Coordinates of C-alpha atoms in Angstrom, one line a residue:
Chain A
M236 CA 121.1 32.9 51.9
T237 CA 120.2 32.5 55.5
A238 CA 123.3 34.2 56.8
T239 CA 122.6 35.8 60.1
K240 CA 124.3 38.8 61.6
D241 CA 126.4 36.7 63.7
T242 CA 127.0 33.5 61.8
P243 CA 129.5 33.7 59.0
V244 CA 128.4 32.3 55.7
P245 CA 129.3 28.7 55.9
A246 CA 132.6 28.3 54.2
G247 CA 133.7 25.2 52.3
A248 CA 130.6 24.8 50.1
T249 CA 132.0 23.6 46.9
P250 CA 131.1 25.9 44.0
P251 CA 128.7 26.1 42.5
A252 CA 127.2 26.5 45.9
P253 CA 123.8 25.2 46.5
A254 CA 121.2 27.9 47.0
H255 CA 120.7 26.7 50.6
V256 CA 122.6 26.1 53.7
G257 CA 121.4 22.6 54.2
A258 CA 121.3 19.5 52.0
A259 CA 124.9 18.7 51.5
R260 CA 123.6 16.6 48.7
K261 CA 125.3 13.3 48.0
R262 CA 124.2 12.6 44.5
G263 CA 122.4 9.3 44.1
S264 CA 122.1 7.8 47.5
G265 CA 119.4 9.3 49.7
W266 CA 118.5 11.9 47.1
F267 CA 114.9 11.0 47.1
S268 CA 114.5 11.2 50.9
E269 CA 116.5 14.4 50.8
R270 CA 113.7 15.9 48.6
L271 CA 110.9 14.4 50.6
M272 CA 112.3 14.9 54.1
P273 CA 111.3 18.6 54.6
Y274 CA 107.7 17.8 53.7
L275 CA 107.6 14.8 56.0
L276 CA 108.9 17.0 58.8
I277 CA 106.5 19.9 58.4
L278 CA 103.5 17.6 57.8
P279 CA 102.4 17.4 61.5
A280 CA 102.6 21.2 61.9
L281 CA 100.9 21.8 58.6
A282 CA 98.1 19.3 59.3
A283 CA 97.6 20.8 62.8
V284 CA 97.4 24.4 61.5
L285 CA 95.1 23.5 58.6
V286 CA 92.7 21.3 60.6
L287 CA 92.6 23.1 63.9
L288 CA 93.0 26.7 62.6
G289 CA 92.4 26.8 58.9
W290 CA 89.3 24.7 58.8
P291 CA 87.6 26.6 61.6
T292 CA 88.5 29.9 59.8
I293 CA 86.9 28.6 56.6
Q294 CA 83.9 27.5 58.5
M295 CA 83.6 30.8 60.2
L296 CA 83.5 32.4 56.7
G297 CA 80.8 29.9 55.8
I298 CA 78.7 30.5 58.9
S299 CA 78.9 34.3 58.3
L300 CA 76.9 33.7 55.2
R301 CA 74.2 31.6 56.9
Q302 CA 71.4 32.2 59.3
L303 CA 72.5 30.2 62.3
D304 CA 70.6 30.7 65.5
L305 CA 69.9 28.1 68.1
R306 CA 67.1 26.5 66.1
E307 CA 69.2 25.9 63.0
L308 CA 72.0 24.7 65.2
V309 CA 69.8 22.0 66.8
T310 CA 68.0 21.0 63.6
G311 CA 71.2 21.2 61.6
K312 CA 69.4 23.1 58.8
M313 CA 71.5 25.1 56.4
V314 CA 69.9 28.5 55.7
W315 CA 72.1 30.5 53.3
I316 CA 71.3 34.2 53.4
G317 CA 74.2 35.6 51.5
F318 CA 75.6 38.8 52.8
K319 CA 72.6 39.7 55.0
N320 CA 74.6 39.2 58.2
Y321 CA 77.2 41.7 57.0
T322 CA 74.6 44.3 55.9
D323 CA 72.9 43.9 59.3
V324 CA 76.1 44.3 61.2
L325 CA 77.4 47.2 59.1
S326 CA 74.2 49.1 59.2
D327 CA 74.1 48.9 63.0
P328 CA 75.4 52.2 64.4
E329 CA 76.4 50.4 67.6
F330 CA 78.8 48.2 65.6
W331 CA 80.6 51.3 64.3
A332 CA 80.9 52.8 67.7
V333 CA 82.4 49.6 69.1
A334 CA 84.7 49.2 66.1
L335 CA 86.0 52.7 66.5
R336 CA 86.4 52.2 70.3
T337 CA 88.3 48.9 69.7
V338 CA 90.7 50.5 67.1
L339 CA 91.4 53.5 69.3
F340 CA 91.8 51.3 72.4
T341 CA 94.2 48.9 70.6
G342 CA 96.2 51.8 69.1
A343 CA 96.6 53.5 72.5
L344 CA 97.5 50.2 74.2
V345 CA 100.1 49.2 71.6
A346 CA 101.7 52.7 71.6
G347 CA 101.7 52.9 75.4
T348 CA 103.1 49.4 75.8
L349 CA 106.0 50.1 73.3
L350 CA 106.8 53.5 74.7
V351 CA 106.9 52.4 78.4
A352 CA 108.7 49.2 77.6
L353 CA 111.3 51.1 75.6
L354 CA 111.9 53.6 78.4
I355 CA 112.3 50.7 80.9
A356 CA 114.7 48.9 78.6
V357 CA 116.9 51.9 78.2
L358 CA 116.7 52.5 81.9
M359 CA 117.8 49.0 82.6
R360 CA 120.9 49.5 80.6
H361 CA 121.9 52.5 82.7
L362 CA 121.1 51.1 86.1
N363 CA 123.7 49.6 88.5
P364 CA 123.6 45.8 88.7
V365 CA 121.8 45.6 92.0
L366 CA 119.0 47.8 91.0
R367 CA 118.8 46.2 87.6
I368 CA 118.2 42.8 89.2
F369 CA 115.5 44.4 91.4
V370 CA 113.7 45.8 88.3
Q371 CA 114.0 42.6 86.4
V372 CA 112.6 40.5 89.2
S373 CA 109.7 42.9 89.6
L374 CA 109.0 42.7 85.9
V375 CA 109.2 38.9 85.8
L376 CA 106.8 38.7 88.7
A377 CA 104.3 41.0 87.0
W378 CA 104.6 38.9 83.8
A379 CA 104.3 35.5 85.5
V380 CA 101.2 36.2 87.5
P381 CA 98.4 34.9 85.3
V382 CA 96.0 37.2 83.6
I383 CA 92.9 36.2 85.5
A384 CA 94.7 36.6 88.8
T385 CA 96.0 40.1 87.8
T386 CA 92.6 41.1 86.7
T387 CA 91.2 40.1 90.0
V388 CA 93.9 42.1 91.9
F389 CA 93.1 45.2 89.8
Q390 CA 89.4 44.8 90.6
W391 CA 90.4 44.6 94.3
I392 CA 92.6 47.7 94.1
F393 CA 89.9 49.7 92.3
D394 CA 87.1 48.3 94.4
Q395 CA 84.4 50.9 95.2
Q396 CA 84.1 50.3 98.9
Y397 CA 87.2 48.5 100.1
G398 CA 89.8 49.1 97.4
I399 CA 93.1 50.6 98.5
L400 CA 93.0 53.3 95.9
N401 CA 89.8 54.9 97.4
K402 CA 91.1 54.3 100.9
T403 CA 94.3 56.1 100.0
L404 CA 92.7 59.0 98.3
D405 CA 90.4 59.4 101.3
K406 CA 93.5 59.3 103.6
L407 CA 95.1 62.0 101.5
G408 CA 92.2 64.3 102.1
F409 CA 90.1 63.6 99.0
H410 CA 87.1 62.5 100.9
S411 CA 84.8 62.6 97.9
F412 CA 86.5 59.4 96.8
I413 CA 84.8 57.3 99.5
G414 CA 82.7 54.9 97.6
Y415 CA 83.7 56.3 94.2
S416 CA 83.1 53.9 91.4
W417 CA 85.9 53.6 88.9
F418 CA 83.7 51.6 86.7
S419 CA 80.8 54.0 86.4
T420 CA 81.7 55.1 82.8
G421 CA 83.0 53.2 79.8
T422 CA 86.0 55.5 79.5
S423 CA 87.2 55.1 83.1
T424 CA 86.6 51.3 82.9
L425 CA 88.7 51.2 79.7
V426 CA 91.4 53.2 81.4
V427 CA 91.5 50.7 84.3
I428 CA 91.6 47.8 81.7
G429 CA 94.4 49.7 79.9
L430 CA 96.5 50.0 83.0
L431 CA 96.0 46.3 83.7
V432 CA 97.0 45.3 80.2
L433 CA 100.1 47.6 80.3
W434 CA 101.1 46.1 83.6
Q435 CA 100.8 42.6 82.0
A436 CA 102.3 43.3 78.6
V437 CA 105.2 45.7 79.3
P438 CA 107.5 43.1 80.9
F439 CA 107.7 40.9 77.9
V440 CA 108.3 43.8 75.5
A441 CA 110.8 45.5 77.9
F442 CA 112.9 42.3 78.2
T443 CA 112.9 41.7 74.5
L444 CA 114.0 45.2 73.7
Y445 CA 116.6 45.1 76.6
A446 CA 118.1 41.9 75.2
G447 CA 118.4 43.7 71.8
L448 CA 120.1 46.7 73.4
I449 CA 122.7 44.7 75.2
G450 CA 123.5 43.0 72.0
V451 CA 125.0 46.2 70.7
P452 CA 128.8 46.3 71.0
R453 CA 130.1 48.8 73.5
E454 CA 132.6 50.2 71.0
Q455 CA 129.7 51.6 68.9
Y456 CA 128.6 53.7 71.8
E457 CA 132.1 54.8 72.5
A458 CA 132.6 55.7 68.9
A459 CA 129.5 57.8 68.9
G460 CA 130.7 59.5 72.1
I461 CA 134.0 60.3 70.5
D462 CA 132.2 61.8 67.5
G463 CA 130.5 64.1 69.9
A464 CA 127.0 62.7 69.7
G465 CA 124.6 63.6 72.5
P466 CA 122.5 60.9 74.2
W467 CA 119.6 61.4 71.8
Q468 CA 121.8 61.2 68.7
T469 CA 123.5 58.2 70.1
F470 CA 120.2 56.5 70.6
R471 CA 119.1 57.4 67.1
A472 CA 122.3 56.2 65.4
V473 CA 123.3 53.2 67.5
S474 CA 120.4 51.8 69.6
W475 CA 117.5 52.4 67.2
P476 CA 118.9 50.4 64.2
A477 CA 119.7 47.5 66.6
I478 CA 116.2 47.2 68.0
R479 CA 114.2 48.0 64.9
P480 CA 113.6 44.4 63.8
I481 CA 112.6 43.6 67.4
L482 CA 110.2 46.5 67.5
T483 CA 108.6 45.1 64.3
M484 CA 108.1 41.8 65.9
V485 CA 106.7 43.1 69.2
T486 CA 104.5 45.6 67.5
F487 CA 103.0 42.9 65.4
L488 CA 102.4 40.6 68.4
S489 CA 101.0 43.5 70.6
M490 CA 98.5 44.4 67.9
L491 CA 97.3 40.8 67.7
W492 CA 97.0 40.4 71.4
D493 CA 95.4 43.8 72.2
F494 CA 92.9 43.7 69.3
N495 CA 91.7 40.2 70.0
M496 CA 91.9 40.6 73.8
F497 CA 88.9 39.0 75.5
A498 CA 89.6 37.7 79.0
Q499 CA 90.6 41.0 80.7
V500 CA 87.8 43.1 79.3
W501 CA 85.3 40.4 80.0
A502 CA 86.4 39.8 83.5
I503 CA 86.5 43.4 84.6
R504 CA 82.9 44.4 83.7
Q505 CA 81.7 42.1 80.9
G506 CA 81.9 45.1 78.6
G507 CA 79.7 47.3 80.8
P508 CA 78.5 49.7 82.1
D509 CA 75.7 49.5 79.5
G510 CA 78.1 48.2 76.9
A511 CA 80.3 51.3 77.2
S512 CA 83.5 49.2 77.4
T513 CA 82.5 46.6 74.9
T514 CA 85.1 45.8 72.3
L515 CA 84.6 43.8 69.1
A516 CA 85.8 40.6 70.8
I517 CA 83.2 41.1 73.5
M518 CA 80.5 42.1 71.0
Q519 CA 81.2 39.0 69.0
Y520 CA 81.0 36.8 72.1
L521 CA 77.7 38.4 73.3
K522 CA 76.2 37.9 69.8
G523 CA 77.4 34.4 69.4
I524 CA 77.8 32.3 72.5
A525 CA 75.5 34.4 74.8
G526 CA 72.9 35.5 72.2
S527 CA 73.0 32.4 69.9
H528 CA 73.2 34.5 66.8
F529 CA 76.1 32.6 65.4
G530 CA 75.7 33.9 61.9
S531 CA 76.1 37.6 62.8
A532 CA 78.9 36.7 65.3
A533 CA 80.8 35.0 62.6
A534 CA 80.3 38.1 60.4
I535 CA 81.7 40.3 63.1
A536 CA 84.6 37.9 63.5
T537 CA 85.3 38.0 59.8
I538 CA 85.3 41.8 59.8
M539 CA 87.8 41.7 62.7
L540 CA 90.1 39.4 60.8
V541 CA 90.0 41.6 57.7
L542 CA 90.7 44.7 59.8
L543 CA 93.6 43.0 61.4
L544 CA 95.0 41.8 58.1
L545 CA 94.8 45.3 56.7
V546 CA 96.7 46.7 59.6
T547 CA 99.3 44.1 60.1
G548 CA 99.8 43.1 56.4
R549 CA 102.9 45.3 56.2
Y550 CA 104.4 43.8 59.3
V551 CA 103.8 40.3 58.0
Q552 CA 105.7 41.2 54.8
L553 CA 108.6 42.7 56.8
L554 CA 108.8 39.8 59.2
V555 CA 108.9 37.1 56.5
R556 CA 111.6 39.1 54.7
T557 CA 113.7 39.8 57.7
K558 CA 113.5 36.2 58.8
D559 CA 114.7 35.1 55.4
G560 CA 117.7 37.3 55.7
E561 CA 117.0 39.4 52.7
I562 CA 117.2 42.5 54.9
A563 CA 120.1 42.4 57.2
Chain B
M867 CA 129.7 55.2 80.3
R868 CA 130.6 57.6 83.1
K869 CA 127.8 59.8 84.3
S870 CA 127.6 62.7 86.7
L871 CA 126.3 62.0 90.2
P872 CA 122.9 63.7 89.8
A873 CA 122.3 61.8 86.7
R874 CA 123.1 58.5 88.5
I875 CA 120.8 59.4 91.3
L876 CA 118.0 60.2 88.9
V877 CA 118.4 57.0 87.1
S878 CA 118.4 55.0 90.3
V879 CA 115.3 56.7 91.6
A880 CA 113.5 56.0 88.3
G881 CA 114.6 52.4 88.6
I882 CA 113.2 52.0 92.1
L883 CA 110.0 53.6 91.1
V884 CA 109.5 51.3 88.1
A885 CA 110.3 48.3 90.3
L886 CA 107.8 49.3 93.0
L887 CA 105.1 50.0 90.4
F888 CA 105.4 46.6 88.9
L889 CA 105.7 44.9 92.3
F890 CA 102.8 46.6 94.0
P891 CA 99.8 44.6 92.6
T892 CA 101.5 41.3 93.2
Y893 CA 102.5 42.5 96.7
W894 CA 99.0 43.6 97.4
M895 CA 97.6 40.3 96.3
F896 CA 99.9 38.5 98.6
T897 CA 99.4 40.7 101.7
T898 CA 95.6 40.7 101.2
S899 CA 95.6 36.9 101.1
L900 CA 97.1 36.9 104.6
K901 CA 94.5 39.2 106.2
T902 CA 91.5 38.4 108.3
P903 CA 88.1 39.3 106.8
G904 CA 87.8 42.1 109.3
D905 CA 91.2 43.6 108.3
V906 CA 90.3 43.4 104.7
L907 CA 87.2 45.4 105.0
S908 CA 88.3 48.0 107.5
P909 CA 88.8 51.5 106.2
K910 CA 92.3 51.6 107.7
Y911 CA 94.9 49.5 106.0
D912 CA 98.5 48.6 106.7
L913 CA 100.9 48.6 103.8
I914 CA 103.1 46.3 105.9
P915 CA 100.9 43.6 107.4
T916 CA 101.1 43.5 111.2
S917 CA 99.5 40.1 111.6
A918 CA 99.1 37.1 109.2
T919 CA 96.7 34.3 109.0
L920 CA 96.6 31.3 106.7
S921 CA 92.8 30.8 107.0
N922 CA 92.2 32.2 103.5
F923 CA 94.5 29.6 102.0
A924 CA 92.8 26.9 104.0
S925 CA 89.4 27.9 102.8
A926 CA 90.5 28.2 99.2
L927 CA 92.2 24.9 99.1
T928 CA 89.3 23.1 100.7
K929 CA 86.8 24.7 98.3
P930 CA 85.0 21.8 96.5
G931 CA 86.7 20.9 93.3
F932 CA 89.9 22.8 93.7
V933 CA 92.2 19.8 93.3
T934 CA 90.2 18.7 90.2
Y935 CA 90.5 22.1 88.6
L936 CA 94.2 22.2 89.3
T937 CA 94.7 18.7 87.8
N938 CA 92.7 19.7 84.7
S939 CA 94.7 22.8 84.2
L940 CA 98.0 21.0 84.6
I941 CA 96.9 18.2 82.2
V942 CA 95.8 20.5 79.4
T943 CA 98.6 23.0 79.9
L944 CA 101.5 20.6 80.0
G945 CA 100.0 18.4 77.3
A946 CA 99.6 21.4 75.0
V947 CA 103.1 22.7 75.7
L948 CA 104.7 19.3 75.0
A949 CA 102.8 18.7 71.8
A950 CA 103.6 22.2 70.5
L951 CA 107.3 21.7 71.2
V952 CA 107.6 18.4 69.5
V953 CA 105.6 19.4 66.4
G954 CA 107.3 22.8 66.4
V955 CA 110.8 21.4 66.4
L956 CA 110.0 19.0 63.6
A957 CA 108.7 21.9 61.5
A958 CA 111.5 24.3 62.4
I959 CA 114.3 22.0 61.1
P960 CA 113.4 22.0 57.5
L961 CA 112.5 25.7 57.5
A962 CA 116.0 26.5 58.7
R963 CA 118.0 23.8 57.0
F964 CA 116.4 23.1 53.7
R965 CA 115.2 25.1 50.8
F966 CA 112.1 23.5 49.4
R967 CA 109.2 24.4 47.3
G968 CA 106.4 26.0 49.3
R969 CA 108.7 27.0 52.2
K970 CA 107.8 30.7 52.0
G971 CA 104.2 29.9 51.7
F972 CA 104.4 27.8 54.8
L973 CA 106.1 30.6 56.7
L974 CA 103.4 33.0 55.6
L975 CA 100.7 30.5 56.8
I976 CA 102.4 30.3 60.1
L977 CA 102.3 34.1 60.5
V978 CA 98.8 34.6 59.3
A979 CA 97.5 31.7 61.4
Q980 CA 98.2 33.8 64.4
L981 CA 95.9 36.6 63.2
A982 CA 92.7 34.7 63.6
P983 CA 91.1 36.0 66.8
L984 CA 90.8 33.1 69.1
S985 CA 87.5 34.4 70.3
A986 CA 86.3 34.4 66.7
L987 CA 87.1 30.8 66.1
F988 CA 85.3 29.3 69.0
I989 CA 82.0 28.9 67.3
P990 CA 83.4 26.8 64.5
M991 CA 85.8 25.1 66.9
Y992 CA 82.8 24.4 69.1
L993 CA 81.0 22.8 66.2
L994 CA 84.2 20.9 65.2
M995 CA 84.6 19.5 68.6
R996 CA 80.9 18.7 68.9
D997 CA 81.0 16.8 65.6
I998 CA 84.0 14.7 66.5
G999 CA 82.5 14.1 69.9
L1000 CA 85.2 15.8 72.0
L1001 CA 83.1 18.5 73.4
N1002 CA 83.2 18.7 77.2
T1003 CA 86.4 16.6 77.3
L1004 CA 89.9 17.7 78.3
P1005 CA 91.4 16.6 75.0
S1006 CA 89.3 19.3 73.2
L1007 CA 90.9 22.0 75.3
L1008 CA 94.3 20.5 74.9
L1009 CA 93.9 20.5 71.1
V1010 CA 92.8 24.1 71.1
Y1011 CA 95.7 25.3 73.2
F1012 CA 98.1 23.2 71.2
A1013 CA 96.8 24.7 68.0
T1014 CA 96.9 28.3 69.3
S1015 CA 100.5 28.1 70.5
L1016 CA 101.9 26.1 67.6
P1017 CA 102.4 28.9 65.0
F1018 CA 104.3 31.1 67.5
T1019 CA 106.3 28.0 68.6
V1020 CA 107.3 27.2 65.0
W1021 CA 108.2 30.8 64.3
M1022 CA 110.4 31.1 67.3
L1023 CA 112.1 27.8 67.0
Y1024 CA 112.8 28.4 63.3
G1025 CA 114.8 31.5 64.4
F1026 CA 116.7 29.5 67.0
V1027 CA 117.7 26.6 64.6
N1028 CA 118.8 29.3 62.1
G1029 CA 121.0 30.8 64.8
I1030 CA 122.9 27.6 65.2
P1031 CA 125.6 27.4 62.6
Y1032 CA 125.2 24.5 60.2
D1033 CA 128.9 24.0 60.0
L1034 CA 128.7 22.2 63.3
E1035 CA 126.3 19.6 61.9
E1036 CA 128.3 19.2 58.8
A1037 CA 131.5 18.6 60.8
A1038 CA 129.6 15.9 62.8
M1039 CA 128.5 14.3 59.5
I1040 CA 132.1 14.3 58.2
D1041 CA 133.0 12.5 61.4
G1042 CA 130.5 9.8 60.5
C1043 CA 127.3 10.9 62.1
S1044 CA 124.1 10.4 60.1
R1045 CA 122.0 13.4 59.3
V1046 CA 119.6 12.8 62.0
G1047 CA 122.4 11.8 64.4
A1048 CA 124.2 15.1 63.7
F1049 CA 121.1 17.1 64.4
R1050 CA 120.4 15.2 67.6
R1051 CA 123.9 15.3 69.0
V1052 CA 124.9 18.8 67.9
T1053 CA 122.0 21.2 67.3
L1054 CA 119.4 19.8 69.7
P1055 CA 121.5 20.4 72.8
L1056 CA 122.1 23.9 71.7
L1057 CA 118.4 24.5 71.3
G1058 CA 117.9 24.4 75.0
P1059 CA 117.2 28.2 75.6
G1060 CA 115.0 28.2 72.5
L1061 CA 112.9 25.4 73.8
V1062 CA 112.6 27.0 77.2
T1063 CA 111.5 30.4 75.8
T1064 CA 108.9 29.0 73.5
S1065 CA 107.5 26.7 76.1
V1066 CA 107.0 29.7 78.4
F1067 CA 104.8 31.2 75.8
S1068 CA 102.8 28.1 75.3
F1069 CA 102.5 27.7 79.0
I1070 CA 101.1 31.2 79.4
T1071 CA 98.7 30.8 76.6
A1072 CA 97.2 27.6 78.0
W1073 CA 97.5 28.4 81.7
N1074 CA 95.6 31.7 81.2
E1075 CA 92.9 30.7 78.8
F1076 CA 89.5 31.2 80.0
L1077 CA 87.0 31.5 77.2
F1078 CA 87.2 28.0 75.7
A1079 CA 87.4 26.5 79.1
L1080 CA 84.2 28.3 80.0
V1081 CA 82.3 27.4 76.8
F1082 CA 83.6 23.9 76.0
M1083 CA 83.3 22.5 79.5
R1084 CA 79.7 22.1 80.5
D1085 CA 80.6 19.9 83.5
Q1086 CA 81.9 21.6 86.6
S1087 CA 84.3 18.7 87.1
K1088 CA 86.0 19.5 83.7
Q1089 CA 86.7 23.2 84.5
T1090 CA 90.1 24.7 84.8
L1091 CA 91.6 27.1 87.3
P1092 CA 90.9 30.4 85.5
V1093 CA 87.2 29.6 85.4
W1094 CA 87.4 28.5 89.0
L1095 CA 89.0 31.8 90.0
S1096 CA 86.4 33.9 88.2
S1097 CA 83.6 31.9 89.9
F1098 CA 84.8 33.3 93.3
K1099 CA 83.2 36.6 92.6
T1100 CA 79.5 36.6 93.1
A1101 CA 77.5 39.7 92.4
F1102 CA 77.2 41.1 95.9
S1103 CA 79.5 39.4 98.3
I1104 CA 83.1 39.0 97.4
D1105 CA 85.4 37.2 99.8
W1106 CA 88.4 39.3 98.8
G1107 CA 90.8 37.5 101.2
G1108 CA 89.7 34.2 99.7
V1109 CA 90.0 35.4 96.1
M1110 CA 93.5 36.8 96.7
A1111 CA 94.6 33.5 98.3
A1112 CA 93.2 31.6 95.4
S1113 CA 95.0 34.0 93.0
V1114 CA 98.3 33.4 94.8
I1115 CA 97.8 29.6 94.6
Y1116 CA 97.0 29.9 90.9
A1117 CA 100.0 32.1 90.3
I1118 CA 102.5 30.0 92.1
P1119 CA 103.1 27.4 89.4
A1120 CA 103.6 30.1 86.8
V1121 CA 105.9 32.1 89.0
I1122 CA 108.1 29.1 89.8
F1123 CA 108.3 28.2 86.2
F1124 CA 109.3 31.7 85.3
L1125 CA 112.0 32.1 87.9
I1126 CA 113.6 28.8 86.9
V1127 CA 113.9 29.8 83.3
Q1128 CA 114.4 33.5 83.6
R1129 CA 118.0 33.7 82.7
K1130 CA 117.6 31.7 79.5
L1131 CA 114.4 33.5 78.7
V1132 CA 115.9 36.9 78.1
S1133 CA 118.7 35.7 75.9
G1134 CA 116.3 33.4 74.2
M1135 CA 113.7 35.9 73.3
T1136 CA 115.6 38.0 71.0
A1137 CA 117.5 35.2 69.3
G1138 CA 114.2 33.5 68.5
A1139 CA 112.1 36.4 67.6
V1140 CA 114.6 38.3 65.5
K1141 CA 117.7 36.7 64.3
G1142 CA 117.6 34.3 61.4

């Protein structure tokens, strides 16, 4: 049944009820089109996904088993080399360093995004209306400013010579920050990128969680208060269950976005200094488009896909089930 | 919930801090864009601008190709958004209203299709576009952006259609509407917030995309705004005032779009993402 939390199960279905909400089947007339209709309707989407995403994915798997450099690309020669690309990539110590960095970076970003967004969502519930609008407008603005523009602003704020951060630190008496480079090490570059991503990603997650929180009936909070629950217990017992499915969804999406993120990392320092802020997405790009080793780039991409599948598999399961109403 | 005065003050202060933190970069972008080059580079700075000039905007707008890039961006973005909406609605209806063989499999495909790292698919996509002769044309970008926002669109819209009770459609059919008519007259109008929410996402995806635009479009005249913006920064001299003005110009369409749909957005997001 696709009974949702707020829609009553459609009454009036004559028993034995069909195992679906739709298709009030009139026997005979239109039965054939009734059977065929869903397939006709999903056909464009299915075709688009299979041709534009599925086929390239299969091709990517194929390319990862070939030697494909510029020469092969131009001559169109097929050189199958089996798993050599994979063994090359996996035996490269640099790959492991980058993979570990990417996983840690993604983990920190997802956790940071969810935590900050959750705090802001709860805060919004307790603010007076005027301040709440103020916070919401500031979040919407942060969200609406396009990624490349935001990235540019962050570069400007952290600029070595003229950035407001160094100017301010100098003003406050920390004169050693005159001309300090925030991009001199990989770690500090990644921290700047992390702040940038947080600033960009938090608004969406905060709004989504906030919308989930205001969906909780007030009586539930009052009841918890009457039962003598403290703020923390109330949150655990009332708010948490309400936002859990939303958290599943935004965790899943954040993982995808952060793990595969390219534009921000690339724009800040192209993975520098000396590759110290290179993530898998950047490495893949450098190998492929920039270095014309399309075979090993495809191998890296495939490994990325497998990693992501392993990490998010559980979420995919949960999401399909929740969506189908098997878990209320 | 009644709270003590200190608690209320604490919450308000926290709220103001959060708002300022999220406002600051946008604010700084805007004020920098109004400064003269001399002011931008001076060691002193004013948080509140004391003078304003529009010369940065003038120089950004008259940069060769700006209008072309803007047009390109608008074409591929709006085209992708529209295509994803139409195809997405069509696919969302049967998912929510029918039970058919392969339905679960299709749902799973929609979810997994989002996993493929975009940056990983650009080599095969590049080859695909080259083979069908679309490389270096706007339709190739439009197709890519459409494909990348489609799974998410279908997923969200499915949740929205699910949230609209089927009884309403049934009632319309009893009153003599055809199946399609019932959907068009009853469910489609109620889908408004859902369509808005999902279109915001497609819009962001396409408006922001940088990598494909950079790689697919060999000709300068086919580039889009994100690529234009990143080309402002040469290795040694950065015209920060000009870059900030360009960023403001680039952000305006997105901000306007957002402010228009903001109310519907918040209510829409949860309904689409979760319920169903």
